[in-house]
Amino acid sequence: MRIGVPREIKPDEYRVGLPPTAVREYVTRGHEVFVEHGAGAGAGYPDDAYQRAGARLLATAGEVFAEAELVIKVKEPQAAEWARLTDRHILFTYLHLAPDPAQAEGLLKSGCAAIAYETVTDAAGGLPLLAPMSEVAGRIAVFSAGESLLKHNGGMGLLISGVPGVPPARVCVLGGGVVGMNAARMAAGLGAEVVVVERSIPRMRELDNMFQGRILTRYSILDAVEEEVLKADVVIGAVLTAGAAAPKLVRREHLSRMKPGSVLVDVSIDQGGCFETSRPTTHHDPTYVVDGVVHYCVANMPGAAPRTSSEALVHATLPFGLQLADHGLDALKTNRHLAKGLNVLKGEVTHPAVAEALGKAFSDPYGAWRA
């Protein structure tokens, strides 16, 4: 198969869909790989490394899309990229369609097959292609919160770790999944007081055993969320419903009752955000203030560490990508977990949560969602 790797064009995005080491894996399997000039530069991969791995370098994204059958990216396609997709393309990338009807319409009109990293599943019911970036984002969220708490960045002027005799910040993490666990780990490691609000009792037991009492856990009901948000110096939003828009756990009316200069970090922003006042920001302009509360809502947090993120991502995506390269869409007939990643096919929405969020009809062409 002919594999295309365009340069990412979302603002402040430096990751790349395939590092040179992964290109070599595809080439060794007999596939052709076309890489846009400079696609890996932001992550530290020069063009000559791709050439040594067996890729063909092309000058423009248009040429890459024209040559490719399977397009492998990191972030959701931008408007200029929708126009380059056709019904002969398989797109394999993060999509996050639920809060993005414009992108969904672009993909539907293209006729392409769009497979979303974030809805591919595994035998344990997890989201294996979302997990590595969730690990990175959860850790970056704490660093970003610490920076945002500093006075010159609009925060209350609090050091997240405290010092002897002065208490540390209280960090509330909403959601105890991969993002939440990694955020809790980093915050606790810095010495913060950490509480994780989670709705799964088995997961709370896992976190309690994992941290050996170093963090607090609370069951997620409205009273608990409100109480912890109002007590917190930092709130990290780390909730996820696969394929669907994130629930709004912090409302506008809460902000005036929060501590002035406290910080909200919305890691769920790709799925619409879990704070009512969230809107996507960029690494170059990451924060804004509403009612005295600093909001950090960067929509591609792992893009700040593109070398780590690109390598971690491809370790998870490579087995699935190779299946698609070897078998095309027939791979979805034999791999139900990969089939659950299919969000769009031939102008139809093929993931039930995405269809519900977008108000579209749902199609199940590969039986991935049948009992």
Tab-separated table of C-alpha atoms in Angstrom:
chain	number	residue	atom	x	y	z
A	1	MET	CA	0.000	0.000	0.000
A	2	ARG	CA	1.018	3.623	-0.486
A	3	ILE	CA	1.360	5.416	2.865
A	4	GLY	CA	1.312	9.211	3.160
A	5	VAL	CA	2.726	11.230	6.065
A	6	PRO	CA	1.932	14.948	5.694
A	7	ARG	CA	3.357	17.677	7.907
A	8	GLU	CA	0.966	18.654	10.711
A	9	ILE	CA	-0.512	22.119	10.145
A	10	LYS	CA	-2.547	22.675	13.296
A	11	PRO	CA	-1.041	25.644	15.204
A	12	ASP	CA	1.823	24.705	17.537
A	13	GLU	CA	1.696	21.060	16.492
A	14	TYR	CA	5.153	19.513	16.066
A	15	ARG	CA	4.398	15.797	16.321
A	16	VAL	CA	4.561	13.557	13.266
A	17	GLY	CA	2.455	10.542	12.325
A	18	LEU	CA	5.431	8.261	11.625
A	19	PRO	CA	8.998	8.690	12.884
A	20	PRO	CA	11.724	7.242	10.621
A	21	THR	CA	11.915	4.046	12.688
A	22	ALA	CA	8.248	3.343	11.925
A	23	VAL	CA	8.722	4.166	8.246
A	24	ARG	CA	11.316	1.418	8.096
A	25	GLU	CA	8.765	-1.063	9.459
A	26	TYR	CA	6.313	-0.230	6.660
A	27	VAL	CA	8.971	-0.298	3.958
A	28	THR	CA	10.289	-3.657	5.172
A	29	ARG	CA	6.751	-5.033	4.780
A	30	GLY	CA	6.773	-3.966	1.128
A	31	HIS	CA	4.829	-0.716	1.391
A	32	GLU	CA	5.727	2.646	-0.152
A	33	VAL	CA	5.920	5.609	2.204
A	34	PHE	CA	5.652	9.231	1.042
A	35	VAL	CA	6.677	11.907	3.542
A	36	GLU	CA	6.197	15.644	3.138
A	37	HIS	CA	9.397	17.666	3.282
A	38	GLY	CA	9.959	18.835	6.863
A	39	ALA	CA	7.194	16.664	8.344
A	40	GLY	CA	9.411	15.390	11.146
A	41	ALA	CA	11.541	18.480	11.732
A	42	GLY	CA	9.555	19.729	14.723
A	43	ALA	CA	10.080	16.430	16.517
A	44	GLY	CA	13.772	16.303	15.657
A	45	TYR	CA	13.605	13.937	12.669
A	46	PRO	CA	15.450	15.368	9.631
A	47	ASP	CA	14.480	14.558	6.069
A	48	ASP	CA	17.582	12.491	5.479
A	49	ALA	CA	16.560	10.142	8.316
A	50	TYR	CA	13.349	9.414	6.424
A	51	GLN	CA	15.292	8.811	3.221
A	52	ARG	CA	17.587	6.366	4.994
A	53	ALA	CA	14.495	4.558	6.293
A	54	GLY	CA	13.264	4.128	2.711
A	55	ALA	CA	10.692	6.913	2.386
A	56	ARG	CA	10.219	9.129	-0.641
A	57	LEU	CA	10.234	12.827	0.186
A	58	LEU	CA	7.657	15.047	-1.522
A	59	ALA	CA	7.628	18.829	-1.549
A	60	THR	CA	4.004	19.495	-0.605
A	61	ALA	CA	1.088	18.032	1.295
A	62	GLY	CA	-0.920	18.031	-1.931
A	63	GLU	CA	1.566	15.630	-3.470
A	64	VAL	CA	1.475	13.380	-0.409
A	65	PHE	CA	-2.329	13.135	-0.449
A	66	ALA	CA	-2.295	12.545	-4.204
A	67	GLU	CA	0.106	9.599	-3.856
A	68	ALA	CA	-1.290	8.048	-0.678
A	69	GLU	CA	-3.971	5.463	-0.101
A	70	LEU	CA	-3.473	5.398	3.678
A	71	VAL	CA	-2.821	8.794	5.300
A	72	ILE	CA	-1.289	8.642	8.782
A	73	LYS	CA	-1.399	11.804	10.873
A	74	VAL	CA	-1.513	12.910	14.503
A	75	LYS	CA	-4.140	15.639	14.789
A	76	GLU	CA	-7.521	15.973	13.147
A	77	PRO	CA	-7.415	17.156	9.528
A	78	GLN	CA	-7.734	20.879	9.013
A	79	ALA	CA	-10.007	22.433	6.395
A	80	ALA	CA	-7.265	22.485	3.754
A	81	GLU	CA	-6.771	18.761	4.300
A	82	TRP	CA	-10.469	17.819	4.055
A	83	ALA	CA	-10.388	19.085	0.483
A	84	ARG	CA	-7.550	16.682	-0.368
A	85	LEU	CA	-9.313	13.564	0.908
A	86	THR	CA	-11.303	11.374	-1.488
A	87	ASP	CA	-13.207	8.117	-1.385
A	88	ARG	CA	-9.999	6.187	-2.088
A	89	HIS	CA	-8.331	7.381	1.121
A	90	ILE	CA	-8.097	5.729	4.517
A	91	LEU	CA	-7.319	8.360	7.159
A	92	PHE	CA	-5.756	7.135	10.413
A	93	THR	CA	-5.380	9.853	13.063
A	94	TYR	CA	-7.013	11.513	16.055
A	95	LEU	CA	-10.373	12.969	15.006
A	96	HIS	CA	-12.410	14.057	18.076
A	97	LEU	CA	-15.487	14.606	15.913
A	98	ALA	CA	-18.139	15.000	18.633
A	99	PRO	CA	-17.483	18.720	19.281
A	100	ASP	CA	-16.405	19.452	15.688
A	101	PRO	CA	-19.337	19.258	13.250
A	102	ALA	CA	-17.460	21.230	10.591
A	103	GLN	CA	-14.707	18.624	10.428
A	104	ALA	CA	-17.303	15.847	10.449
A	105	GLU	CA	-19.082	17.395	7.465
A	106	GLY	CA	-15.778	17.739	5.614
A	107	LEU	CA	-14.949	14.076	6.137
A	108	LEU	CA	-18.452	12.940	5.214
A	109	LYS	CA	-18.346	14.909	1.962
A	110	SER	CA	-14.924	13.508	1.075
A	111	GLY	CA	-16.195	9.922	1.048
A	112	CYS	CA	-13.051	8.743	2.845
A	113	ALA	CA	-12.742	6.079	5.527
A	114	ALA	CA	-11.683	7.915	8.710
A	115	ILE	CA	-10.373	5.825	11.600
A	116	ALA	CA	-9.939	7.658	14.907
A	117	TYR	CA	-7.144	6.715	17.254
A	118	GLU	CA	-9.273	7.742	20.228
A	119	THR	CA	-12.025	5.154	19.647
A	120	VAL	CA	-9.927	2.074	18.797
A	121	THR	CA	-10.412	-0.368	21.667
A	122	ASP	CA	-8.628	-3.366	23.167
A	123	ALA	CA	-9.698	-6.652	24.733
A	124	ALA	CA	-9.772	-5.084	28.203
A	125	GLY	CA	-12.155	-2.344	27.069
A	126	GLY	CA	-9.433	0.284	27.075
A	127	LEU	CA	-8.439	2.862	24.479
A	128	PRO	CA	-4.874	1.832	23.623
A	129	LEU	CA	-4.172	4.559	21.050
A	130	LEU	CA	-5.430	7.312	23.326
A	131	ALA	CA	-3.491	6.073	26.356
A	132	PRO	CA	0.046	7.222	25.430
A	133	MET	CA	-1.038	10.782	24.700
A	134	SER	CA	-3.215	10.746	27.818
A	135	GLU	CA	-0.104	9.850	29.804
A	136	VAL	CA	1.795	12.771	28.305
A	137	ALA	CA	-1.116	15.207	28.663
A	138	GLY	CA	-1.761	14.252	32.284
A	139	ARG	CA	1.849	14.955	33.179
A	140	ILE	CA	2.072	18.182	31.189
A	141	ALA	CA	-1.173	19.371	32.808
A	142	VAL	CA	0.520	19.559	36.191
A	143	PHE	CA	3.556	21.439	34.885
A	144	SER	CA	1.231	23.849	33.088
A	145	ALA	CA	-0.897	24.307	36.188
A	146	GLY	CA	2.192	25.084	38.231
A	147	GLU	CA	3.255	27.743	35.731
A	148	SER	CA	-0.246	29.191	35.559
A	149	LEU	CA	-0.401	29.542	39.342
A	150	LEU	CA	2.556	31.947	39.292
A	151	LYS	CA	1.635	35.596	39.738
A	152	HIS	CA	3.165	36.856	36.498
A	153	ASN	CA	1.041	34.324	34.593
A	154	GLY	CA	-2.194	35.522	36.192
A	155	GLY	CA	-2.355	33.016	39.031
A	156	MET	CA	-2.583	33.582	42.772
A	157	GLY	CA	1.181	33.393	43.215
A	158	LEU	CA	1.236	29.959	44.823
A	159	LEU	CA	4.073	27.448	44.472
A	160	ILE	CA	2.445	24.112	43.710
A	161	SER	CA	4.846	22.181	45.966
A	162	GLY	CA	4.878	24.625	48.879
A	163	VAL	CA	7.989	24.870	51.092
A	164	PRO	CA	8.653	23.803	54.681
A	165	GLY	CA	6.190	25.638	56.864
A	166	VAL	CA	4.002	26.742	53.947
A	167	PRO	CA	1.350	24.336	52.625
A	168	PRO	CA	1.355	23.185	48.995
A	169	ALA	CA	-1.385	23.670	46.436
A	170	ARG	CA	-4.528	21.551	46.624
A	171	VAL	CA	-5.049	19.864	43.262
A	172	CYS	CA	-8.432	18.395	42.347
A	173	VAL	CA	-8.376	15.920	39.466
A	174	LEU	CA	-11.755	15.219	37.889
A	175	GLY	CA	-11.516	11.684	36.505
A	176	GLY	CA	-9.235	8.845	37.521
A	177	GLY	CA	-8.465	7.332	34.115
A	178	VAL	CA	-5.123	7.466	32.345
A	179	VAL	CA	-4.977	11.272	32.267
A	180	GLY	CA	-6.149	11.605	35.848
A	181	MET	CA	-3.806	8.975	37.210
A	182	ASN	CA	-0.798	10.567	35.526
A	183	ALA	CA	-1.810	14.031	36.685
A	184	ALA	CA	-2.227	12.750	40.234
A	185	ARG	CA	1.148	11.036	40.065
A	186	MET	CA	2.943	14.186	38.941
A	187	ALA	CA	1.118	16.472	41.384
A	188	ALA	CA	1.736	14.155	44.317
A	189	GLY	CA	5.364	13.791	43.280
A	190	LEU	CA	5.751	17.567	43.458
A	191	GLY	CA	4.315	17.545	46.960
A	192	ALA	CA	0.839	18.870	46.210
A	193	GLU	CA	-2.229	17.824	48.171
A	194	VAL	CA	-4.206	15.747	45.654
A	195	VAL	CA	-7.800	14.559	45.493
A	196	VAL	CA	-9.169	12.516	42.595
A	197	VAL	CA	-12.906	12.590	41.966
A	198	GLU	CA	-13.958	9.400	40.168
A	199	ARG	CA	-17.226	7.544	39.548
A	200	SER	CA	-15.819	4.006	39.318
A	201	ILE	CA	-15.449	2.391	42.724
A	202	PRO	CA	-13.049	-0.313	41.406
A	203	ARG	CA	-10.896	2.422	39.883
A	204	MET	CA	-10.839	4.319	43.183
A	205	ARG	CA	-9.639	1.149	44.885
A	206	GLU	CA	-6.884	0.806	42.273
A	207	LEU	CA	-5.796	4.401	42.819
A	208	ASP	CA	-5.860	3.996	46.582
A	209	ASN	CA	-3.665	0.900	46.355
A	210	MET	CA	-1.393	2.520	43.770
A	211	PHE	CA	-0.728	5.655	45.804
A	212	GLN	CA	-0.785	4.005	49.228
A	213	GLY	CA	-2.803	6.784	50.794
A	214	ARG	CA	-0.715	9.586	49.242
A	215	ILE	CA	-3.819	10.972	47.524
A	216	LEU	CA	-7.473	11.219	48.460
A	217	THR	CA	-10.293	9.769	46.371
A	218	ARG	CA	-13.933	10.832	46.315
A	219	TYR	CA	-16.930	9.366	44.565
A	220	SER	CA	-18.173	11.635	41.794
A	221	ILE	CA	-21.534	13.104	42.731
A	222	LEU	CA	-22.561	16.730	42.257
A	223	ASP	CA	-21.946	17.705	45.885
A	224	ALA	CA	-18.458	16.170	45.912
A	225	VAL	CA	-17.459	17.814	42.624
A	226	GLU	CA	-18.669	21.217	43.776
A	227	GLU	CA	-17.046	20.937	47.203
A	228	GLU	CA	-13.666	19.905	45.842
A	229	VAL	CA	-13.652	22.443	43.017
A	230	LEU	CA	-14.321	25.277	45.446
A	231	LYS	CA	-11.560	24.109	47.813
A	232	ALA	CA	-8.981	23.602	45.067
A	233	ASP	CA	-6.137	25.825	43.927
A	234	VAL	CA	-5.908	23.776	40.724
A	235	VAL	CA	-8.629	21.742	38.993
A	236	ILE	CA	-7.552	19.352	36.243
A	237	GLY	CA	-10.370	18.149	33.995
A	238	ALA	CA	-9.624	14.590	32.900
A	239	VAL	CA	-12.989	13.057	32.020
A	240	LEU	CA	-13.724	11.046	28.902
A	241	THR	CA	-16.657	9.315	27.275
A	242	ALA	CA	-15.254	7.579	24.194
A	243	GLY	CA	-16.387	9.328	21.023
A	244	ALA	CA	-18.833	11.612	22.842
A	245	ALA	CA	-18.651	15.201	24.045
A	246	ALA	CA	-17.216	15.607	27.534
A	247	PRO	CA	-19.747	16.335	30.320
A	248	LYS	CA	-19.628	19.873	31.790
A	249	LEU	CA	-18.658	19.306	35.405
A	250	VAL	CA	-17.708	22.881	36.335
A	251	ARG	CA	-20.319	25.545	35.596
A	252	ARG	CA	-19.890	29.273	35.095
A	253	GLU	CA	-21.587	29.980	38.429
A	254	HIS	CA	-18.885	28.011	40.253
A	255	LEU	CA	-16.120	30.363	39.148
A	256	SER	CA	-17.114	33.347	41.283
A	257	ARG	CA	-16.998	31.063	44.342
A	258	MET	CA	-13.571	29.624	43.537
A	259	LYS	CA	-10.349	31.083	44.902
A	260	PRO	CA	-9.221	34.165	42.948
A	261	GLY	CA	-6.213	33.228	40.820
A	262	SER	CA	-6.965	29.508	40.935
A	263	VAL	CA	-6.360	27.478	37.781
A	264	LEU	CA	-8.518	25.230	35.593
A	265	VAL	CA	-6.651	22.904	33.217
A	266	ASP	CA	-9.014	21.242	30.739
A	267	VAL	CA	-7.375	18.145	29.274
A	268	SER	CA	-10.802	17.155	27.913
A	269	ILE	CA	-10.857	20.152	25.566
A	270	ASP	CA	-10.428	17.934	22.476
A	271	GLN	CA	-13.855	16.491	23.279
A	272	GLY	CA	-15.436	19.891	23.894
A	273	GLY	CA	-14.099	20.464	27.407
A	274	CYS	CA	-15.464	19.577	30.841
A	275	PHE	CA	-15.694	23.173	32.093
A	276	GLU	CA	-18.571	25.299	30.833
A	277	THR	CA	-16.236	28.261	30.244
A	278	SER	CA	-13.583	26.295	28.317
A	279	ARG	CA	-12.525	27.197	24.786
A	280	PRO	CA	-9.506	25.826	22.896
A	281	THR	CA	-6.211	27.686	23.255
A	282	THR	CA	-2.706	27.203	21.852
A	283	HIS	CA	0.766	26.809	23.313
A	284	HIS	CA	1.621	30.331	22.179
A	285	ASP	CA	-1.432	31.815	23.911
A	286	PRO	CA	-2.413	29.128	26.417
A	287	THR	CA	-4.491	30.900	29.057
A	288	TYR	CA	-7.317	33.330	29.606
A	289	VAL	CA	-9.177	34.492	32.715
A	290	VAL	CA	-12.894	34.245	33.470
A	291	ASP	CA	-14.251	35.607	36.766
A	292	GLY	CA	-10.765	35.662	38.239
A	293	VAL	CA	-9.990	32.019	37.381
A	294	VAL	CA	-7.160	31.172	34.991
A	295	HIS	CA	-8.137	28.714	32.229
A	296	TYR	CA	-5.505	26.578	30.483
A	297	CYS	CA	-7.222	24.817	27.564
A	298	VAL	CA	-4.509	23.931	25.052
A	299	ALA	CA	-6.038	21.452	22.631
A	300	ASN	CA	-2.804	19.592	21.841
A	301	MET	CA	-0.878	19.487	25.104
A	302	PRO	CA	1.369	16.578	24.022
A	303	GLY	CA	2.491	18.693	21.059
A	304	ALA	CA	4.763	20.554	23.485
A	305	ALA	CA	6.876	17.404	23.806
A	306	PRO	CA	6.809	16.212	20.180
A	307	ARG	CA	9.782	13.855	20.349
A	308	THR	CA	8.463	11.941	23.355
A	309	SER	CA	4.896	12.086	22.084
A	310	SER	CA	5.617	10.958	18.516
A	311	GLU	CA	7.582	7.937	19.695
A	312	ALA	CA	5.057	6.979	22.373
A	313	LEU	CA	2.176	7.336	19.924
A	314	VAL	CA	3.675	5.218	17.162
A	315	HIS	CA	4.474	2.411	19.600
A	316	ALA	CA	0.714	2.119	20.096
A	317	THR	CA	-0.487	2.824	16.543
A	318	LEU	CA	2.066	0.799	14.572
A	319	PRO	CA	0.443	-2.672	14.878
A	320	PHE	CA	-2.912	-1.274	13.734
A	321	GLY	CA	-1.356	0.816	10.983
A	322	LEU	CA	0.487	-2.193	9.619
A	323	GLN	CA	-2.768	-4.167	9.551
A	324	LEU	CA	-4.388	-1.415	7.507
A	325	ALA	CA	-1.398	-1.245	5.188
A	326	ASP	CA	-1.349	-5.015	4.705
A	327	HIS	CA	-5.091	-5.571	4.275
A	328	GLY	CA	-6.772	-2.207	3.712
A	329	LEU	CA	-10.297	-1.946	5.101
A	330	ASP	CA	-10.511	-5.738	5.134
A	331	ALA	CA	-8.525	-5.468	8.382
A	332	LEU	CA	-11.703	-4.148	9.999
A	333	LYS	CA	-13.526	-7.378	9.170
A	334	THR	CA	-11.152	-9.428	11.313
A	335	ASN	CA	-10.197	-6.896	14.001
A	336	ARG	CA	-13.272	-5.706	15.848
A	337	HIS	CA	-11.221	-3.355	18.024
A	338	LEU	CA	-9.825	-1.580	14.973
A	339	ALA	CA	-13.324	-1.484	13.461
A	340	LYS	CA	-14.513	0.478	16.494
A	341	GLY	CA	-12.061	3.164	15.451
A	342	LEU	CA	-13.975	3.726	12.218
A	343	ASN	CA	-15.891	6.996	12.617
A	344	VAL	CA	-16.749	7.830	9.006
A	345	LEU	CA	-17.104	5.699	5.854
A	346	LYS	CA	-18.486	6.665	2.448
A	347	GLY	CA	-20.451	9.604	3.785
A	348	GLU	CA	-21.887	7.832	6.831
A	349	VAL	CA	-21.109	8.069	10.556
A	350	THR	CA	-20.030	4.675	11.849
A	351	HIS	CA	-19.526	5.254	15.594
A	352	PRO	CA	-22.675	5.400	17.755
A	353	ALA	CA	-21.431	8.014	20.246
A	354	VAL	CA	-20.185	10.250	17.451
A	355	ALA	CA	-23.483	9.884	15.588
A	356	GLU	CA	-25.452	10.800	18.708
A	357	ALA	CA	-23.252	13.820	19.443
A	358	LEU	CA	-23.582	15.094	15.869
A	359	GLY	CA	-27.270	14.271	15.475
A	360	LYS	CA	-26.518	11.938	12.556
A	361	ALA	CA	-27.762	8.503	11.581
A	362	PHE	CA	-25.504	5.635	12.669
A	363	SER	CA	-24.224	2.906	10.333
A	364	ASP	CA	-22.395	-0.280	11.385
A	365	PRO	CA	-20.806	-1.642	8.180
A	366	TYR	CA	-18.423	-4.091	9.879
A	367	GLY	CA	-20.595	-5.272	12.741
A	368	ALA	CA	-18.262	-3.775	15.340
A	369	TRP	CA	-21.181	-2.576	17.446
A	370	ARG	CA	-23.491	-5.549	17.106
A	371	ALA	CA	-24.111	-7.701	20.141
